[in-house]
Amino acid sequence: MKLERLLRSERMKKDIEKFKDLVSNPFETFAKANEIRIRAVGDVVTYVVNRNINFTDICIGNCKFCSFRNRKRYLLTLDDIKRKVREALDYGCTEVCIQGGLYPNADLNFYIGIIEAVREVSDDIHIHAFSPMEIYHMAKNSGLEVKDVLKELKIAGLNSIPGTSAEILDDNIRRIICPKKISTEKWIDIILTAHKLGIPSTSTMMFGHIEGWEQRIKHILILREIQKKTNGFTEFIPLPFMHKNNELGRIVIPSSGFEDLLVIAISRIILNPYIKNIQASWVKLGIKLAQVALNVGANDLGGTLIEENISKFAGASGEFLPKEEIIKIIRAMGRIPKQRDTLYRILD
C-alpha cells in the first residue's frame, strides 16, 4: 500500500486506536518500553561528539513555534563556517550538523558552497545538514527536482540529513502552526527520495502544542512505515515544544515531564523493531529528565552540540554538554556510555 493511501486507510485508524491504550496505562507502558529497550540495545547508552552550525537566522518562513527566525538577522560567511569546522575538529567532533533559516532566494549553489567550505577543512568529518524544508527551498529556488538537488548535494559531500521540519505529520495541525511549510506528503516524499539515493536521515517529532495523542501516534506510525520501506532512519528523536519567545507558546500549555517520558515510551513500543535508537534530547528535556528517559525506552543522549541556537532562544536548558559530562550522566544511571558516529557505529 502506498504511504499516501495508508494515511487515509482503515488500517491506520485501527492502529491509532490500538496504541491509544498505551496512554491509559502509563506505568505499564513505561515498563514495557524498558523491557523492549533492554532486548533491543541492552545497557549501552550512546552519544555523538558534534557541533551545530546555524548559518543564518534570516528566514522567509512564518512558523508560529519559532523563536530563532530573524532574531539577529545574521548570515555566517564561508570563512566563519570554516573556522567553526576547525574548532569542531580540534574538540574531536565527528559530525557537524548544519541548518539555518530559509534564506531568501538561496539556491542549490548557495548550499553546495556551504558543503564545499566544510570539505575544504576536512574530507572526513560527517556532514549532517539541511532539513527536508531546506531541500525543498533550494530546489524551488533553483528550478530543479528534489531528486536532482539531493544527488548534487551528495556529490558535493553531504552524508546525511536531519529529519526535522516534520513537526507533526498532520496537515490540519501544520496549516495552523507552520502554514508555509511543506505538506506531510511532500515531507514523506523528500525523505523517501533521500533514503533511496543512499542518504540516511534522523526522524523527529515536535509535540506538546496543539496536537493530541491521535496525531502523535499517527506521526510515529508514518515513520514506522517509512522505515519498513527504506531502513533509512538512524534514530527517532521526540522533541518537546519549547514555548518561550514565540507566538505559539503564548497560547498553549506545554507538555509535562511525565508526558514527555510517555511519548518516549510509546515511541519505543510502536517503532520496535524497525527503529532501534530512541534519543532523549538533553537540550529539550534537561539533564535529569533525560536520565529518567533512559529507564522508559531511550538509549541515546544525542550530542555535545557545542553551539545550539534554535532551541536556546526558545528556552531550552543548554547549548553545550562536554563529552566528559555526558559520560558521567550515563554512568550515574548504571549504564554503559559509548561514543558513536552519526550512523550509530560505535567508536570507543
Tab-separated table of C-alpha atoms in Angstrom, residues 38-312:
chain	number	residue	atom	x	y	z
A	38	ILE	CA	16.829	-3.989	27.071
A	39	ARG	CA	16.166	-6.601	24.367
A	40	ALA	CA	16.940	-4.217	21.510
A	41	VAL	CA	20.073	-2.431	22.699
A	42	GLY	CA	20.947	-3.629	26.203
A	43	ASP	CA	22.518	-1.258	28.711
A	44	VAL	CA	24.670	0.716	26.280
A	45	VAL	CA	23.806	4.413	26.040
A	46	THR	CA	25.292	6.220	23.073
A	47	TYR	CA	26.232	9.824	22.324
A	48	VAL	CA	27.909	11.684	19.469
A	49	VAL	CA	30.580	14.382	19.674
A	50	ASN	CA	29.259	17.001	17.290
A	51	ARG	CA	28.874	20.693	16.638
A	52	ASN	CA	25.820	22.587	15.429
A	53	ILE	CA	26.325	25.348	12.882
A	54	ASN	CA	23.217	27.512	12.430
A	55	PHE	CA	24.455	29.500	9.418
A	56	THR	CA	21.672	32.112	9.351
A	57	ASP	CA	18.598	33.176	11.280
A	58	ILE	CA	17.221	35.142	8.326
A	59	CYS	CA	14.100	33.295	7.215
A	60	ILE	CA	11.104	33.827	4.946
A	61	GLY	CA	9.043	31.335	6.975
A	62	ASN	CA	6.241	32.130	9.398
A	63	CYS	CA	6.256	29.169	11.800
A	64	LYS	CA	4.412	30.126	14.977
A	65	PHE	CA	6.681	27.976	17.167
A	66	CYS	CA	9.940	29.596	16.059
A	67	SER	CA	11.958	31.786	18.439
A	68	PHE	CA	15.016	31.861	16.176
A	69	ARG	CA	13.784	33.479	12.946
A	70	ASN	CA	15.126	36.986	12.175
A	71	ARG	CA	16.205	37.493	15.775
A	72	LYS	CA	19.670	38.836	14.994
A	73	ARG	CA	19.454	38.817	11.179
A	74	TYR	CA	22.904	37.309	10.700
A	75	LEU	CA	24.460	35.251	7.912
A	76	LEU	CA	27.737	33.439	8.503
A	77	THR	CA	30.400	33.847	5.851
A	78	LEU	CA	32.079	30.763	4.413
A	79	ASP	CA	35.184	31.735	6.391
A	80	ASP	CA	33.054	31.766	9.569
A	81	ILE	CA	31.835	28.263	8.749
A	82	LYS	CA	35.378	27.022	8.072
A	83	ARG	CA	36.520	28.432	11.424
A	84	LYS	CA	33.709	26.650	13.238
A	85	VAL	CA	34.575	23.378	11.499
A	86	ARG	CA	38.230	23.731	12.544
A	87	GLU	CA	37.111	24.341	16.128
A	88	ALA	CA	34.909	21.245	15.913
A	89	LEU	CA	37.824	19.127	14.691
A	90	ASP	CA	40.079	20.491	17.452
A	91	TYR	CA	37.480	19.398	20.009
A	92	GLY	CA	37.251	15.924	18.495
A	93	CYS	CA	33.882	16.209	16.731
A	94	THR	CA	32.995	13.534	14.209
A	95	GLU	CA	29.979	15.463	12.888
A	96	VAL	CA	28.851	18.952	12.009
A	97	CYS	CA	25.080	19.471	11.952
A	98	ILE	CA	24.251	22.381	9.646
A	99	GLN	CA	20.828	24.025	9.488
A	100	GLY	CA	19.530	27.557	9.190
A	101	GLY	CA	16.643	29.788	8.301
A	102	LEU	CA	15.172	29.780	4.804
A	103	TYR	CA	17.457	32.461	3.387
A	104	PRO	CA	15.648	34.423	0.645
A	105	ASN	CA	16.371	33.137	-2.879
A	106	ALA	CA	19.074	30.736	-1.636
A	107	ASP	CA	19.576	28.187	-4.418
A	108	LEU	CA	21.440	24.906	-4.737
A	109	ASN	CA	24.758	26.687	-5.360
A	110	PHE	CA	24.374	28.583	-2.076
A	111	TYR	CA	24.020	25.327	-0.117
A	112	ILE	CA	26.714	23.492	-2.074
A	113	GLY	CA	29.022	26.401	-1.213
A	114	ILE	CA	28.486	25.599	2.482
A	115	ILE	CA	29.292	21.908	1.957
A	116	GLU	CA	32.384	22.749	-0.097
A	117	ALA	CA	33.573	25.119	2.637
A	118	VAL	CA	33.372	22.252	5.162
A	119	ARG	CA	35.164	19.900	2.771
A	120	GLU	CA	37.985	22.423	2.316
A	121	VAL	CA	38.694	21.956	6.022
A	122	SER	CA	38.033	18.214	6.312
A	123	ASP	CA	37.364	15.330	3.960
A	124	ASP	CA	36.380	13.084	6.834
A	125	ILE	CA	34.003	14.925	9.152
A	126	HIS	CA	30.393	13.783	8.704
A	127	ILE	CA	28.178	16.491	7.205
A	128	HIS	CA	24.661	16.128	8.625
A	129	ALA	CA	22.826	19.006	7.006
A	130	PHE	CA	19.690	20.575	5.563
A	131	SER	CA	16.185	19.590	6.586
A	132	PRO	CA	13.558	18.478	4.041
A	133	MET	CA	12.174	22.031	4.175
A	134	GLU	CA	15.584	23.471	3.268
A	135	ILE	CA	15.937	20.915	0.475
A	136	TYR	CA	12.538	21.912	-0.926
A	137	HIS	CA	13.517	25.601	-0.600
A	138	MET	CA	16.741	25.175	-2.587
A	139	ALA	CA	15.036	23.015	-5.222
A	140	LYS	CA	12.264	25.578	-5.721
A	141	ASN	CA	14.734	28.477	-5.958
A	142	SER	CA	16.881	26.547	-8.435
A	143	GLY	CA	14.035	25.312	-10.637
A	144	LEU	CA	15.147	21.733	-10.035
A	145	GLU	CA	13.562	18.483	-8.895
A	146	VAL	CA	14.235	17.401	-5.295
A	147	LYS	CA	15.891	14.215	-6.567
A	148	ASP	CA	18.401	16.176	-8.640
A	149	VAL	CA	19.154	18.527	-5.738
A	150	LEU	CA	19.825	15.604	-3.391
A	151	LYS	CA	22.106	13.960	-5.956
A	152	GLU	CA	24.166	17.141	-6.287
A	153	LEU	CA	24.378	17.623	-2.515
A	154	LYS	CA	25.607	14.048	-2.128
A	155	ILE	CA	28.256	14.520	-4.823
A	156	ALA	CA	29.407	17.709	-3.070
A	157	GLY	CA	29.931	15.812	0.193
A	158	LEU	CA	26.629	15.634	2.105
A	159	ASN	CA	26.493	12.459	4.227
A	160	SER	CA	23.061	12.547	5.889
A	161	ILE	CA	20.133	14.870	6.540
A	162	PRO	CA	18.238	15.768	9.723
A	163	GLY	CA	14.627	14.627	9.702
A	164	THR	CA	13.488	17.949	11.104
A	165	SER	CA	10.719	20.193	9.712
A	166	ALA	CA	8.461	17.188	10.350
A	167	GLU	CA	6.888	18.894	13.386
A	168	ILE	CA	3.608	16.913	13.454
A	169	LEU	CA	2.852	14.996	10.249
A	170	ASP	CA	-0.767	16.081	10.127
A	171	ASP	CA	-1.755	18.785	7.651
A	172	ASN	CA	-4.589	20.130	9.814
A	173	ILE	CA	-2.037	20.920	12.518
A	174	ARG	CA	0.611	22.123	10.047
A	175	ARG	CA	-1.774	24.646	8.487
A	176	ILE	CA	-2.053	26.319	11.887
A	177	ILE	CA	1.475	26.144	13.313
A	178	CYS	CA	3.580	26.344	10.125
A	179	PRO	CA	1.375	27.360	7.174
A	180	LYS	CA	4.264	27.968	4.765
A	181	LYS	CA	5.973	24.665	5.457
A	182	ILE	CA	5.846	21.662	3.153
A	183	SER	CA	2.899	19.291	3.483
A	184	THR	CA	3.036	15.893	5.155
A	185	GLU	CA	3.078	14.207	1.742
A	186	LYS	CA	5.962	16.401	0.497
A	187	TRP	CA	7.980	15.739	3.673
A	188	ILE	CA	7.489	11.999	3.194
A	189	ASP	CA	8.434	12.255	-0.489
A	190	ILE	CA	11.685	14.108	0.239
A	191	ILE	CA	12.670	11.629	2.962
A	192	LEU	CA	11.861	8.641	0.735
A	193	THR	CA	13.879	10.162	-2.108
A	194	ALA	CA	16.876	10.792	0.148
A	195	HIS	CA	16.791	7.255	1.522
A	196	LYS	CA	16.520	5.761	-1.979
A	197	LEU	CA	19.604	7.748	-3.015
A	198	GLY	CA	21.554	6.321	-0.081
A	199	ILE	CA	21.293	9.444	2.097
A	200	PRO	CA	20.196	8.387	5.600
A	201	SER	CA	18.334	10.676	7.967
A	202	THR	CA	17.173	11.033	11.519
A	203	SER	CA	13.452	11.215	12.288
A	204	THR	CA	11.841	13.678	14.680
A	205	MET	CA	8.523	14.807	16.117
A	206	MET	CA	7.791	18.143	17.794
A	207	PHE	CA	4.984	17.605	20.278
A	208	GLY	CA	3.330	19.366	23.199
A	209	HIS	CA	1.460	22.223	21.493
A	210	ILE	CA	-1.967	21.940	19.814
A	211	GLU	CA	-1.770	18.284	18.739
A	212	GLY	CA	-3.194	15.369	20.700
A	213	TRP	CA	-2.282	11.733	21.197
A	214	GLU	CA	-4.037	10.722	17.984
A	215	GLN	CA	-1.790	12.969	15.904
A	216	ARG	CA	1.325	11.882	17.806
A	217	ILE	CA	0.606	8.195	17.299
A	218	LYS	CA	-0.222	8.747	13.634
A	219	HIS	CA	3.098	10.580	13.187
A	220	ILE	CA	5.068	7.725	14.761
A	221	LEU	CA	3.197	5.177	12.633
A	222	ILE	CA	4.112	7.111	9.476
A	223	LEU	CA	7.774	6.980	10.479
A	224	ARG	CA	7.451	3.242	11.095
A	225	GLU	CA	6.022	2.693	7.620
A	226	ILE	CA	8.812	4.731	6.003
A	227	GLN	CA	11.411	2.717	7.907
A	228	LYS	CA	9.841	-0.573	6.850
A	229	LYS	CA	10.133	0.633	3.263
A	230	THR	CA	13.663	2.141	3.306
A	231	ASN	CA	15.519	1.373	6.561
A	232	GLY	CA	16.953	4.864	6.138
A	233	PHE	CA	16.270	6.339	9.602
A	234	THR	CA	19.152	6.152	12.057
A	235	GLU	CA	17.084	7.157	15.104
A	236	PHE	CA	13.915	8.776	16.379
A	237	ILE	CA	14.109	12.000	18.384
A	238	PRO	CA	10.929	13.152	20.175
A	239	LEU	CA	11.244	16.908	20.721
A	240	PRO	CA	9.061	18.630	23.326
A	241	PHE	CA	7.870	22.026	22.102
A	242	MET	CA	9.932	24.891	23.552
A	243	HIS	CA	7.365	27.583	24.361
A	244	LYS	CA	9.360	30.724	25.216
A	245	ASN	CA	9.667	33.753	22.940
A	246	ASN	CA	7.303	32.561	20.223
A	247	GLU	CA	3.706	33.096	19.125
A	248	LEU	CA	2.539	29.526	19.687
A	249	GLY	CA	3.973	29.424	23.195
A	250	ARG	CA	1.707	32.292	24.260
A	251	ILE	CA	-1.456	30.283	23.602
A	252	VAL	CA	-0.618	26.706	24.635
A	253	ILE	CA	0.280	24.882	27.819
A	254	PRO	CA	3.484	22.914	27.133
A	255	SER	CA	3.716	19.201	27.891
A	256	SER	CA	4.656	17.992	31.372
A	257	GLY	CA	7.796	15.974	32.050
A	258	PHE	CA	5.609	12.930	32.668
A	259	GLU	CA	4.021	13.354	29.237
A	260	ASP	CA	7.459	13.740	27.630
A	261	LEU	CA	8.500	10.407	29.132
A	262	LEU	CA	5.288	8.747	27.953
A	263	VAL	CA	5.947	9.908	24.371
A	264	ILE	CA	9.407	8.297	24.534
A	265	ALA	CA	7.987	5.048	25.927
A	266	ILE	CA	5.194	4.833	23.346
A	267	SER	CA	7.689	5.591	20.579
A	268	ARG	CA	9.880	2.699	21.680
A	269	ILE	CA	6.924	0.315	21.622
A	270	ILE	CA	5.457	1.407	18.278
A	271	LEU	CA	8.781	1.650	16.447
A	272	ASN	CA	10.117	-1.693	17.675
A	273	PRO	CA	11.911	-3.418	15.941
A	274	TYR	CA	12.199	-1.042	12.988
A	275	ILE	CA	13.932	1.951	14.596
A	276	LYS	CA	16.062	0.725	17.470
A	277	ASN	CA	17.610	4.025	18.572
A	278	ILE	CA	15.420	6.427	20.566
A	279	GLN	CA	17.080	9.659	21.628
A	280	ALA	CA	16.392	11.576	24.817
A	281	SER	CA	17.347	15.125	23.884
A	282	TRP	CA	19.098	16.600	26.923
A	283	VAL	CA	18.721	20.044	25.333
A	284	LYS	CA	14.926	19.837	25.290
A	285	LEU	CA	14.308	17.637	28.347
A	286	GLY	CA	17.023	18.871	30.672
A	287	ILE	CA	19.676	16.518	32.017
A	288	LYS	CA	17.740	14.911	34.890
A	289	LEU	CA	14.636	14.120	32.839
A	290	ALA	CA	16.853	12.779	30.049
A	291	GLN	CA	18.384	10.416	32.610
A	292	VAL	CA	14.927	9.186	33.621
A	293	ALA	CA	14.101	8.691	29.943
A	294	LEU	CA	16.829	6.032	29.824
A	295	ASN	CA	14.531	3.908	32.028
A	296	VAL	CA	11.465	4.263	29.793
A	297	GLY	CA	12.840	3.353	26.372
A	298	ALA	CA	15.578	5.804	25.361
A	299	ASN	CA	19.104	4.595	24.613
A	300	ASP	CA	20.841	7.716	23.274
A	301	LEU	CA	21.526	11.173	24.696
A	302	GLY	CA	22.304	12.988	21.456
A	303	GLY	CA	25.383	15.139	21.055
A	304	THR	CA	27.717	17.613	22.667
A	305	LEU	CA	26.294	20.224	20.232
A	306	ILE	CA	28.831	22.934	21.316
A	307	GLU	CA	26.572	25.608	19.834
A	308	GLU	CA	22.800	25.296	19.593
A	309	ASN	CA	20.901	28.493	18.995
A	310	ILE	CA	17.466	27.420	17.779
A	311	SER	CA	16.400	25.672	20.993
A	312	LYS	CA	18.273	28.109	23.235
